[in-house]
C-alpha cells in the first residue's frame, strides 16, 4: 500500500476513498438510499442481515471488496453489541467517513424502533383482547423454536472440541443452577481463552479470522482514511460519551436518581457493554434483572416482547426497547402512561445503540492491528462457547414458561407449534418471518375455532 493511500484525511467530507474503480464508489446520496432500504428489509436476525449486506454491498453493488467486508465483520465480532448494526456503521464509515457511519447505523435501527413503538403501544393498550392474546399464544412457542435453532447455529460454529463443549456446559450450569451473572460468565470465559491459548493453542483458536487470504485491488483501495491517533481517540470519546450520558444524567437530575427512566438508562448502558454474542446471549441477564429485580414486566410479557421484536426488521436486541416501554408504562409517574413509555423506549434505545458508534469510531482505525492476534482469537472462541451455554439457558427458561406454565397442565398445542417450527427451520430452512407469521395466524385460527 502506498504512503499516499494510507495518509489520513481530516474533516468530514463524503468522499471516503480514491476511486480506482469509479463505478464501485457510491455517492453519499446512493449510500443513503441503500441504508434506508436496509433498515426496512433487515429481517432474519444478524445472520440474515449480514447476508443481505454481503449480497448487496459485495456481490451486487461492489461498493466494498470481499476481503474488506470479511475483515470488518471480524472486527465487529470482537465488540459488544449487535454485530450487524456495527458492520453497517463500519462500512458506512469506510465509504463516507463519520457521517457515513452515523447514517448507516441510525437508519439500521430507526425503522425498527418506530414499528416496535407502534406494536408496543397496541400491545399495552389492547393486549388483553382475546384475539390479541390468541396471536401471542401462537407466537410464544415459535420464539422458543427460534431460540433453540440459535443454540444449534452458534454451537456448530464454535463447539469443535471437548474444551469448547466443556465451556458451554459450565456456562449453562453457572447461569441456570447457580445464577451467576452473565457479565461474569463472559469475563471468565475470556480469561480462560487467554490462558488456554498459552497452554493448548490448537484447542482454543477454533474461530479463525479471514486475514491473510490475499487481498484484491479493490480491498487495497477501500481503506479507512483516518489513521489512529490520540487526538482522534480523545475527540471520539469526548463526543460519544457526552452524547451517551448527558440525556441519562439529565433525567436523573430532573426526575430523581431512583426514577424508573434513570434506572433504565443506567441499566441498559451497562447491558450495552456486555452484549457479546448477540441478543440471545444477553437476554437471560436482561430478563432476570428486568423481571425479577426491577419488576418492569412479567415473564409472559418478556416472551411477548421477543415475539414482537422477531416480527420487525432490525436487530433482535430491539426487544430491549419493548422492555423500556412496558416498564415505564407501568411505573409512569409523573407522566401519562404513553408519555412515560415513549421516554422509556427512547432512553433504552439510546443507551443500547449509541455505544456501537463509540466502539466503531474509536476502534476501527487501529483494530486492524489486532486482527491476527492469537490471544484475542482464543478469547473470542471461549466467549462464543460460553454464549452457547447461555443461550441454551434462555431456551430452557422460555420452554418452562411456555410449555410447562406454573400451576397449569402441559401446553401440548404449544409443544406442537414449537416442534413444527423447529423442524421446519432446521430441515426446510424456513425463514424467521414466515415462522412468526404462520405461528401468529395459527394462534388466531385456534381462537376462532374454539370460540
XYZ file of C-alpha atoms in Angstrom:
451
model
C 0.000 0.000 0.000
C 1.451 3.379 -0.905
C 2.026 6.092 1.661
C -0.419 8.322 -0.159
C -3.205 5.811 0.021
C -2.770 5.423 3.763
C -2.461 9.104 4.521
C -5.171 10.284 6.921
C -7.713 12.820 5.773
C -9.068 15.460 8.092
C -12.585 16.850 8.037
C -15.927 15.254 7.442
C -16.379 15.124 3.718
C -18.228 12.397 1.969
C -15.539 11.044 -0.314
C -14.193 8.053 1.533
C -11.592 6.748 -0.868
C -9.787 7.404 -4.082
C -11.895 5.878 -6.858
C -9.579 3.398 -8.532
C -12.787 1.925 -9.892
C -15.270 4.816 -10.024
C -18.196 2.525 -10.777
C -17.684 0.867 -7.371
C -17.715 4.101 -5.381
C -21.209 5.290 -4.397
C -22.185 8.864 -3.830
C -23.431 9.797 -0.383
C -26.994 10.004 -1.742
C -26.761 6.496 -3.236
C -25.463 5.109 0.050
C -28.198 6.963 1.963
C -30.892 5.313 -0.148
C -29.364 1.897 0.432
C -29.086 2.283 4.214
C -32.709 3.458 4.370
C -33.815 0.434 2.338
C -31.752 -1.890 4.542
C -33.479 -0.548 7.649
C -36.837 -1.791 6.323
C -35.730 -5.179 4.928
C -33.214 -6.339 7.550
C -35.207 -9.321 8.797
C -33.768 -12.669 9.811
C -31.560 -11.767 12.743
C -27.841 -10.989 12.472
C -27.163 -13.888 10.108
C -29.831 -12.733 7.676
C -28.841 -9.071 7.996
C -25.170 -9.796 7.310
C -26.164 -11.973 4.356
C -28.253 -9.108 2.902
C -25.355 -6.667 3.258
C -22.929 -9.109 1.673
C -25.219 -9.765 -1.273
C -25.904 -6.058 -1.853
C -22.597 -4.397 -0.980
C -20.114 -7.020 -2.173
C -21.798 -9.059 -4.882
C -24.335 -6.716 -6.467
C -23.180 -3.134 -5.977
C -19.470 -3.920 -5.497
C -19.034 -0.980 -3.152
C -16.645 -2.968 -0.981
C -14.436 -5.971 -1.662
C -14.969 -9.431 -0.228
C -11.836 -9.351 1.880
C -12.531 -5.910 3.324
C -16.099 -6.953 4.169
C -14.893 -10.078 5.993
C -12.247 -8.113 7.849
C -14.830 -5.619 9.023
C -17.109 -8.457 10.135
C -14.281 -9.983 12.154
C -13.705 -6.666 13.894
C -17.368 -6.343 14.818
C -17.476 -9.871 16.228
C -14.919 -8.802 18.826
C -17.123 -5.992 20.133
C -20.130 -5.897 22.458
C -23.410 -5.017 20.816
C -25.295 -6.086 17.672
C -22.633 -7.043 15.150
C -24.875 -6.466 12.117
C -25.504 -2.827 13.052
C -21.827 -2.341 13.840
C -20.930 -3.794 10.465
C -23.256 -1.268 8.817
C -21.619 1.558 10.806
C -18.181 0.304 9.842
C -18.958 0.048 6.124
C -20.727 3.415 6.167
C -17.666 4.950 7.843
C -15.380 3.235 5.371
C -17.323 4.649 2.420
C -18.121 8.147 3.706
C -16.277 8.707 6.948
C -18.037 9.744 10.138
C -21.298 10.945 8.599
C -21.480 7.767 6.538
C -21.212 5.675 9.696
C -23.786 7.772 11.543
C -26.325 7.499 8.719
C -25.760 3.760 8.235
C -26.050 2.941 11.934
C -29.024 5.202 12.601
C -31.086 4.024 9.622
C -30.344 0.409 10.547
C -32.254 0.969 13.791
C -34.819 3.755 13.249
C -37.421 1.891 11.125
C -37.479 -0.970 13.608
C -37.692 1.444 16.556
C -40.738 3.221 15.094
C -42.509 -0.015 14.145
C -41.818 -1.605 17.531
C -43.098 1.517 19.341
C -46.386 1.207 17.467
C -46.661 -2.508 18.226
C -45.784 -1.897 21.883
C -48.483 0.775 22.153
C -51.077 -1.584 20.667
C -49.884 -4.347 22.986
C -50.177 -2.278 26.166
C -53.444 -0.641 25.104
C -55.249 -3.671 23.694
C -53.177 -6.633 24.779
C -55.969 -8.026 26.950
C -58.272 -8.506 23.983
C -58.928 -12.191 23.384
C -57.829 -12.198 19.744
C -54.578 -10.382 20.580
C -53.843 -12.878 23.357
C -54.534 -15.706 20.895
C -51.964 -14.348 18.463
C -49.348 -14.284 21.205
C -50.278 -17.830 22.212
C -49.073 -18.809 18.754
C -46.024 -16.565 18.777
C -44.542 -17.751 22.079
C -43.813 -21.385 21.083
C -42.452 -20.146 17.757
C -39.995 -17.930 19.640
C -38.961 -20.951 21.688
C -38.151 -22.797 18.462
C -36.205 -19.815 17.115
C -34.043 -19.714 20.247
C -33.444 -23.476 20.066
C -32.279 -23.123 16.460
C -29.959 -20.318 17.577
C -28.335 -22.679 20.087
C -27.534 -25.141 17.309
C -26.377 -22.437 14.885
C -23.916 -20.895 17.324
C -22.845 -24.300 18.590
C -21.857 -25.550 15.139
C -19.584 -22.535 14.722
C -17.502 -22.985 17.848
C -18.078 -26.319 19.635
C -15.373 -28.142 17.716
C -13.544 -29.940 20.528
C -14.036 -31.198 24.072
C -12.772 -27.980 25.685
C -15.328 -25.823 23.864
C -18.095 -28.263 24.808
C -16.952 -28.116 28.443
C -17.002 -24.313 28.456
C -20.540 -24.315 27.045
C -21.700 -26.838 29.666
C -20.090 -24.908 32.523
C -21.676 -21.664 31.347
C -25.116 -23.303 31.291
C -24.661 -24.762 34.777
C -23.351 -21.455 36.097
C -26.280 -19.343 34.922
C -29.107 -21.903 35.215
C -28.326 -23.517 38.574
C -26.011 -21.048 40.310
C -27.455 -17.776 38.965
C -24.021 -16.343 38.181
C -24.470 -13.051 36.266
C -23.904 -13.101 32.525
C -21.081 -10.490 32.554
C -19.055 -12.607 34.987
C -19.501 -15.664 32.779
C -18.261 -13.717 29.749
C -15.289 -12.312 31.682
C -14.404 -15.761 32.991
C -14.589 -17.270 29.509
C -12.289 -14.554 28.161
C -9.716 -15.253 30.884
C -9.877 -18.975 30.151
C -9.297 -18.223 26.472
C -6.259 -16.033 27.133
C -4.695 -18.597 29.478
C -5.714 -21.587 27.389
C -4.092 -20.130 24.296
C -0.711 -20.350 26.039
C -1.229 -23.976 27.073
C -3.257 -25.537 24.255
C -3.487 -23.054 21.388
C -4.903 -25.590 18.921
C -7.880 -26.206 21.221
C -8.744 -22.560 21.766
C -8.172 -20.957 18.361
C -11.223 -22.530 16.747
C -12.582 -19.284 15.264
C -10.112 -18.429 12.540
C -10.052 -14.946 11.072
C -10.132 -14.291 7.369
C -6.863 -12.412 7.465
C -4.091 -13.413 5.181
C -6.209 -14.858 2.395
C -4.861 -12.353 -0.095
C -6.430 -9.043 -0.965
C -7.892 -7.737 -4.162
C -7.128 -4.415 -5.800
C -10.469 -3.159 -4.542
C -9.625 -4.186 -0.986
C -6.414 -2.190 -1.160
C -8.274 0.888 -2.411
C -11.176 0.704 0.057
C -9.189 1.607 3.177
C -10.086 3.927 6.030
C -8.811 7.481 5.668
C -8.487 8.128 9.393
C -5.247 6.873 10.882
C -5.222 6.065 14.611
C -4.099 8.929 16.798
C -4.510 10.081 20.386
C -6.250 13.249 19.234
C -8.795 11.295 17.222
C -9.413 8.878 20.092
C -9.872 11.745 22.562
C -12.374 13.535 20.315
C -14.392 10.386 19.694
C -14.520 9.511 23.393
C -15.418 13.041 24.455
C -18.230 13.439 21.916
C -19.717 9.942 22.189
C -19.563 9.740 25.988
C -21.181 13.163 26.293
C -23.963 12.222 23.883
C -24.392 8.872 25.614
C -24.644 10.056 29.226
C -25.962 13.617 29.020
C -29.643 12.609 28.478
C -29.442 9.957 31.206
C -27.920 12.306 33.758
C -30.436 14.999 32.805
C -33.277 12.573 33.525
C -31.740 11.689 36.885
C -31.230 15.325 37.859
C -34.773 16.234 36.801
C -36.846 13.249 37.956
C -34.644 11.773 40.674
C -31.874 9.205 40.765
C -34.287 6.413 41.709
C -36.806 7.157 38.952
C -37.569 4.329 36.532
C -36.324 6.249 33.480
C -32.943 6.948 35.083
C -32.639 3.334 36.243
C -33.397 2.161 32.712
C -30.774 4.459 31.221
C -28.097 3.182 33.596
C -29.103 -0.483 33.381
C -29.241 -0.647 29.592
C -25.983 1.286 29.357
C -24.370 -1.464 31.418
C -26.057 -4.124 29.280
C -24.691 -2.480 26.129
C -21.159 -3.041 27.387
C -21.536 -6.803 27.914
C -23.649 -7.893 24.934
C -21.014 -10.178 23.463
C -22.518 -12.916 21.342
C -25.649 -11.099 20.201
C -29.096 -10.600 21.629
C -29.759 -14.220 22.590
C -26.685 -14.210 24.803
C -27.605 -11.122 26.823
C -31.350 -11.793 27.087
C -31.063 -14.145 30.088
C -29.196 -11.438 32.019
C -31.628 -8.701 30.963
C -34.681 -10.902 31.553
C -33.553 -11.836 35.029
C -32.943 -8.228 36.049
C -35.976 -6.684 34.317
C -38.426 -9.342 35.537
C -37.139 -10.357 38.949
C -35.191 -7.332 40.185
C -36.800 -4.210 38.705
C -40.260 -5.750 38.070
C -40.639 -3.796 34.830
C -42.556 -6.652 33.201
C -43.648 -10.263 33.704
C -42.085 -13.396 32.156
C -45.075 -13.618 29.800
C -44.615 -10.040 28.683
C -40.905 -10.717 28.121
C -41.837 -13.530 25.738
C -44.383 -11.326 24.014
C -41.750 -8.638 23.534
C -39.316 -11.078 21.982
C -42.042 -12.237 19.615
C -42.720 -8.629 18.597
C -39.007 -7.954 18.072
C -38.708 -11.072 15.919
C -41.509 -9.774 13.682
C -39.863 -6.416 12.937
C -36.789 -5.524 10.872
C -33.569 -4.511 12.565
C -31.511 -6.196 15.298
C -33.249 -8.533 17.733
C -31.745 -6.545 20.603
C -34.572 -4.074 19.844
C -36.524 -6.163 22.340
C -34.839 -4.004 24.982
C -36.879 -1.066 23.703
C -40.026 -3.071 24.442
C -38.791 -3.687 27.986
C -38.160 0.028 28.466
C -41.590 0.863 27.035
C -43.510 -1.587 29.229
C -41.524 -0.780 32.374
C -42.066 2.963 32.029
C -45.750 2.422 31.178
C -46.275 0.507 34.413
C -44.264 2.956 36.557
C -45.274 6.092 34.703
C -45.491 8.830 37.356
C -45.422 11.810 36.953
C -46.326 11.369 33.268
C -49.252 9.789 31.474
C -48.511 6.115 30.698
C -47.957 6.576 26.960
C -45.681 9.589 27.511
C -43.578 7.784 30.108
C -43.450 4.676 27.910
C -42.238 6.737 24.962
C -39.483 8.239 27.108
C -38.621 4.737 28.366
C -38.393 3.361 24.833
C -36.284 6.315 23.733
C -33.763 6.226 26.576
C -33.458 2.441 26.324
C -32.808 2.560 22.589
C -30.361 5.449 23.029
C -28.372 3.639 25.734
C -28.367 0.383 23.778
C -27.240 1.595 20.373
C -25.207 4.776 20.850
C -22.240 2.826 22.312
C -21.975 0.959 18.987
C -20.883 4.188 17.308
C -18.257 4.707 20.008
C -16.790 1.216 19.569
C -16.541 1.581 15.777
C -15.355 5.178 15.510
C -12.804 4.611 18.280
C -11.558 1.183 17.287
C -11.856 0.959 13.503
C -8.714 2.986 12.697
C -6.457 0.759 14.808
C -8.283 -2.552 15.232
C -6.684 -3.891 12.040
C -3.536 -4.391 14.078
C -5.408 -6.811 16.335
C -6.862 -8.931 13.543
C -4.147 -11.594 13.696
C -3.722 -11.532 17.476
C -3.968 -15.173 18.503
C -4.832 -14.431 22.125
C -7.818 -12.337 21.085
C -8.940 -15.082 18.718
C -8.733 -17.619 21.556
C -10.655 -15.330 23.913
C -13.386 -14.818 21.300
C -13.640 -18.579 20.790
C -14.039 -19.164 24.525
C -16.606 -16.374 24.867
C -18.653 -17.777 21.986
C -18.547 -21.269 23.517
C -19.853 -19.833 26.788
C -22.550 -17.999 24.820
C -23.846 -21.369 23.588
C -24.485 -22.403 27.187
C -26.090 -19.066 27.998
C -28.443 -19.268 25.000
C -29.330 -22.842 25.964
C -30.326 -21.452 29.359
C -32.589 -18.962 27.582
C -34.221 -21.783 25.580
C -34.861 -23.785 28.755
C -36.230 -20.685 30.537
C -38.625 -19.998 27.671
C -39.599 -23.661 27.443
C -40.540 -23.850 31.099
C -42.751 -20.751 30.844
C -44.380 -21.640 27.523
C -44.758 -25.419 27.605
C -44.895 -26.056 31.361
C -46.662 -22.996 32.816
C -46.675 -22.987 36.595
C -49.871 -24.410 38.064
C -51.240 -25.459 34.675
C -51.261 -28.584 32.519
C -48.660 -29.194 29.818
C -49.261 -26.930 26.818
C -49.477 -29.681 24.188
C -50.682 -27.324 21.474
C -47.732 -25.014 22.082
C -45.408 -28.021 22.101
C -46.683 -28.996 18.645
C -46.199 -25.485 17.279
C -42.677 -25.283 18.730
C -41.693 -28.679 17.296
C -43.167 -27.884 13.899
C -41.366 -24.547 13.724
C -38.095 -26.094 14.892
C -38.224 -28.917 12.343
C -39.210 -26.522 9.564
C -36.331 -24.138 10.254
C -33.839 -26.969 10.607
C -34.892 -29.232 7.726
C -36.508 -26.898 5.209
C -34.745 -23.663 6.208
C -37.932 -21.706 6.886
C -37.101 -18.063 7.475
C -37.984 -16.367 10.754
C -40.601 -14.024 9.304
C -42.519 -16.946 7.774
C -42.386 -18.848 11.049
C -43.526 -15.860 13.132
C -46.332 -15.006 10.706
C -47.568 -18.591 10.470
C -47.484 -19.048 14.248
C -49.476 -15.854 14.812
C -52.050 -16.996 12.240
C -52.298 -20.433 13.869
C -52.953 -18.834 17.242
C -55.702 -16.667 15.775
C -57.314 -19.587 13.883
C -57.240 -21.708 17.007
C -59.047 -18.976 18.946
C -61.678 -18.682 16.200
C -62.183 -22.457 16.145
C -62.555 -22.646 19.914
C -64.774 -19.531 20.068
